[in-house]
């Protein structure tokens, strides 16, 4: 009997994470920093700054940024379908200005 609540809790959490048929992204600011460092020639301090600035983004926006830097076209396409127009505009702006702002 004690397993039933655990199974139901797990199913409920899975259902909550499956909003609109897509899993909620879990990328962190540290993932953003690491992806920046791996995919660019920017100094580590700049990538760390970009990661810190990404705290204002949604999880899907951070996941999009990481996937874009990793060249994961399937994931970026999936996320474009899951994000609102405002979220897409926000991540496009972030990708354009965050590294430059962190260099200054």
PDB file of C-alpha atoms in Angstrom:
ATOM      1  CA  UNK A   1       0.000   0.000   0.000  1.00  0.00           C
ATOM      2  CA  UNK A   2       2.850   2.456   0.613  1.00  0.00           C
ATOM      3  CA  UNK A   3       4.054   2.125  -2.990  1.00  0.00           C
ATOM      4  CA  UNK A   4       0.779   3.387  -4.440  1.00  0.00           C
ATOM      5  CA  UNK A   5       1.182   6.973  -3.165  1.00  0.00           C
ATOM      6  CA  UNK A   6       4.784   6.996  -4.376  1.00  0.00           C
ATOM      7  CA  UNK A   7       3.772   5.794  -7.835  1.00  0.00           C
ATOM      8  CA  UNK A   8       0.917   8.279  -7.974  1.00  0.00           C
ATOM      9  CA  UNK A   9       3.205  11.082  -6.856  1.00  0.00           C
ATOM     10  CA  UNK A  10       5.675  10.146  -9.583  1.00  0.00           C
ATOM     11  CA  UNK A  11       2.927  10.089 -12.179  1.00  0.00           C
ATOM     12  CA  UNK A  12       1.623  13.456 -10.993  1.00  0.00           C
ATOM     13  CA  UNK A  13       5.088  14.997 -11.219  1.00  0.00           C
ATOM     14  CA  UNK A  14       5.564  13.558 -14.690  1.00  0.00           C
ATOM     15  CA  UNK A  15       2.228  15.010 -15.763  1.00  0.00           C
ATOM     16  CA  UNK A  16       3.141  18.424 -14.370  1.00  0.00           C
ATOM     17  CA  UNK A  17       6.433  18.341 -16.280  1.00  0.00           C
ATOM     18  CA  UNK A  18       4.650  17.505 -19.519  1.00  0.00           C
ATOM     19  CA  UNK A  19       2.962  20.796 -20.221  1.00  0.00           C
ATOM     20  CA  UNK A  20       1.785  21.093 -23.848  1.00  0.00           C
ATOM     21  CA  UNK A  21       3.480  17.811 -24.665  1.00  0.00           C
ATOM     22  CA  UNK A  22       6.977  19.052 -23.941  1.00  0.00           C
ATOM     23  CA  UNK A  23       9.087  18.479 -20.885  1.00  0.00           C
ATOM     24  CA  UNK A  24       9.971  21.533 -18.838  1.00  0.00           C
ATOM     25  CA  UNK A  25      13.578  22.408 -19.525  1.00  0.00           C
ATOM     26  CA  UNK A  26      16.027  21.997 -16.673  1.00  0.00           C
ATOM     27  CA  UNK A  27      19.106  23.808 -18.001  1.00  0.00           C
ATOM     28  CA  UNK A  28      20.722  25.991 -15.362  1.00  0.00           C
ATOM     29  CA  UNK A  29      22.811  29.166 -15.579  1.00  0.00           C
ATOM     30  CA  UNK A  30      25.831  26.900 -15.090  1.00  0.00           C
ATOM     31  CA  UNK A  31      24.787  24.923 -18.194  1.00  0.00           C
ATOM     32  CA  UNK A  32      24.582  28.202 -20.116  1.00  0.00           C
ATOM     33  CA  UNK A  33      28.097  29.157 -18.960  1.00  0.00           C
ATOM     34  CA  UNK A  34      29.482  25.746 -19.909  1.00  0.00           C
ATOM     35  CA  UNK A  35      27.844  25.782 -23.348  1.00  0.00           C
ATOM     36  CA  UNK A  36      29.155  29.290 -23.970  1.00  0.00           C
ATOM     37  CA  UNK A  37      32.685  28.250 -23.023  1.00  0.00           C
ATOM     38  CA  UNK A  38      32.565  25.087 -25.136  1.00  0.00           C
ATOM     39  CA  UNK A  39      31.092  26.690 -28.244  1.00  0.00           C
ATOM     40  CA  UNK A  40      32.851  30.046 -28.349  1.00  0.00           C
ATOM     41  CA  UNK A  41      36.234  31.639 -27.942  1.00  0.00           C
ATOM     42  CA  UNK A  42      34.932  34.008 -25.263  1.00  0.00           C
ATOM     43  CA  UNK A  43      36.874  34.226 -22.009  1.00  0.00           C
ATOM     44  CA  UNK A  44      35.542  32.168 -19.098  1.00  0.00           C
ATOM     45  CA  UNK A  45      34.623  35.350 -17.193  1.00  0.00           C
ATOM     46  CA  UNK A  46      32.401  36.478 -20.062  1.00  0.00           C
ATOM     47  CA  UNK A  47      30.696  33.076 -20.275  1.00  0.00           C
ATOM     48  CA  UNK A  48      30.174  33.087 -16.515  1.00  0.00           C
ATOM     49  CA  UNK A  49      28.569  36.519 -16.828  1.00  0.00           C
ATOM     50  CA  UNK A  50      26.296  35.250 -19.629  1.00  0.00           C
ATOM     51  CA  UNK A  51      25.309  32.354 -17.385  1.00  0.00           C
ATOM     52  CA  UNK A  52      24.535  34.701 -14.505  1.00  0.00           C
ATOM     53  CA  UNK A  53      22.478  36.928 -16.806  1.00  0.00           C
ATOM     54  CA  UNK A  54      20.475  33.898 -17.930  1.00  0.00           C
ATOM     55  CA  UNK A  55      18.747  33.704 -14.536  1.00  0.00           C
ATOM     56  CA  UNK A  56      16.143  36.091 -15.977  1.00  0.00           C
ATOM     57  CA  UNK A  57      15.302  33.552 -18.710  1.00  0.00           C
ATOM     58  CA  UNK A  58      12.778  30.760 -18.506  1.00  0.00           C
ATOM     59  CA  UNK A  59      13.994  27.175 -18.422  1.00  0.00           C
ATOM     60  CA  UNK A  60      12.945  26.706 -22.056  1.00  0.00           C
ATOM     61  CA  UNK A  61      14.887  29.806 -23.076  1.00  0.00           C
ATOM     62  CA  UNK A  62      18.033  28.547 -21.329  1.00  0.00           C
ATOM     63  CA  UNK A  63      17.547  25.137 -22.939  1.00  0.00           C
ATOM     64  CA  UNK A  64      17.183  26.806 -26.340  1.00  0.00           C
ATOM     65  CA  UNK A  65      20.410  28.759 -25.805  1.00  0.00           C
ATOM     66  CA  UNK A  66      22.325  25.631 -24.816  1.00  0.00           C
ATOM     67  CA  UNK A  67      20.853  23.585 -27.690  1.00  0.00           C
ATOM     68  CA  UNK A  68      21.647  26.338 -30.201  1.00  0.00           C
ATOM     69  CA  UNK A  69      25.259  26.536 -29.052  1.00  0.00           C
ATOM     70  CA  UNK A  70      25.542  22.753 -29.178  1.00  0.00           C
ATOM     71  CA  UNK A  71      24.088  22.689 -32.709  1.00  0.00           C
ATOM     72  CA  UNK A  72      21.146  20.555 -31.593  1.00  0.00           C
ATOM     73  CA  UNK A  73      18.681  21.519 -34.333  1.00  0.00           C
ATOM     74  CA  UNK A  74      16.047  18.993 -33.259  1.00  0.00           C
ATOM     75  CA  UNK A  75      15.932  20.412 -29.732  1.00  0.00           C
ATOM     76  CA  UNK A  76      15.851  24.032 -30.891  1.00  0.00           C
ATOM     77  CA  UNK A  77      12.972  23.173 -33.239  1.00  0.00           C
ATOM     78  CA  UNK A  78      11.093  21.422 -30.430  1.00  0.00           C
ATOM     79  CA  UNK A  79      11.604  24.374 -28.110  1.00  0.00           C
ATOM     80  CA  UNK A  80      10.484  26.892 -30.749  1.00  0.00           C
ATOM     81  CA  UNK A  81       7.211  24.984 -30.863  1.00  0.00           C
ATOM     82  CA  UNK A  82       6.911  25.013 -27.067  1.00  0.00           C
ATOM     83  CA  UNK A  83       7.763  28.662 -26.403  1.00  0.00           C
ATOM     84  CA  UNK A  84       5.526  31.696 -26.744  1.00  0.00           C
ATOM     85  CA  UNK A  85       6.345  34.462 -29.224  1.00  0.00           C
ATOM     86  CA  UNK A  86       7.512  36.619 -26.312  1.00  0.00           C
ATOM     87  CA  UNK A  87       9.837  33.861 -25.080  1.00  0.00           C
ATOM     88  CA  UNK A  88      11.308  33.433 -28.567  1.00  0.00           C
ATOM     89  CA  UNK A  89      11.826  37.196 -28.903  1.00  0.00           C
ATOM     90  CA  UNK A  90      13.405  37.266 -25.444  1.00  0.00           C
ATOM     91  CA  UNK A  91      15.922  34.530 -26.152  1.00  0.00           C
ATOM     92  CA  UNK A  92      16.754  36.031 -29.555  1.00  0.00           C
ATOM     93  CA  UNK A  93      17.527  39.338 -27.863  1.00  0.00           C
ATOM     94  CA  UNK A  94      19.500  37.619 -25.101  1.00  0.00           C
ATOM     95  CA  UNK A  95      21.613  35.709 -27.627  1.00  0.00           C
ATOM     96  CA  UNK A  96      22.374  38.933 -29.454  1.00  0.00           C
ATOM     97  CA  UNK A  97      23.164  41.242 -26.529  1.00  0.00           C
ATOM     98  CA  UNK A  98      24.225  39.205 -23.473  1.00  0.00           C
ATOM     99  CA  UNK A  99      27.763  38.321 -24.622  1.00  0.00           C
ATOM    100  CA  UNK A 100      28.411  41.911 -25.742  1.00  0.00           C
ATOM    101  CA  UNK A 101      27.078  43.310 -22.471  1.00  0.00           C
ATOM    102  CA  UNK A 102      29.343  40.959 -20.539  1.00  0.00           C
ATOM    103  CA  UNK A 103      32.428  42.044 -22.482  1.00  0.00           C
ATOM    104  CA  UNK A 104      31.949  45.689 -21.498  1.00  0.00           C
TER     105      UNK A 104
END
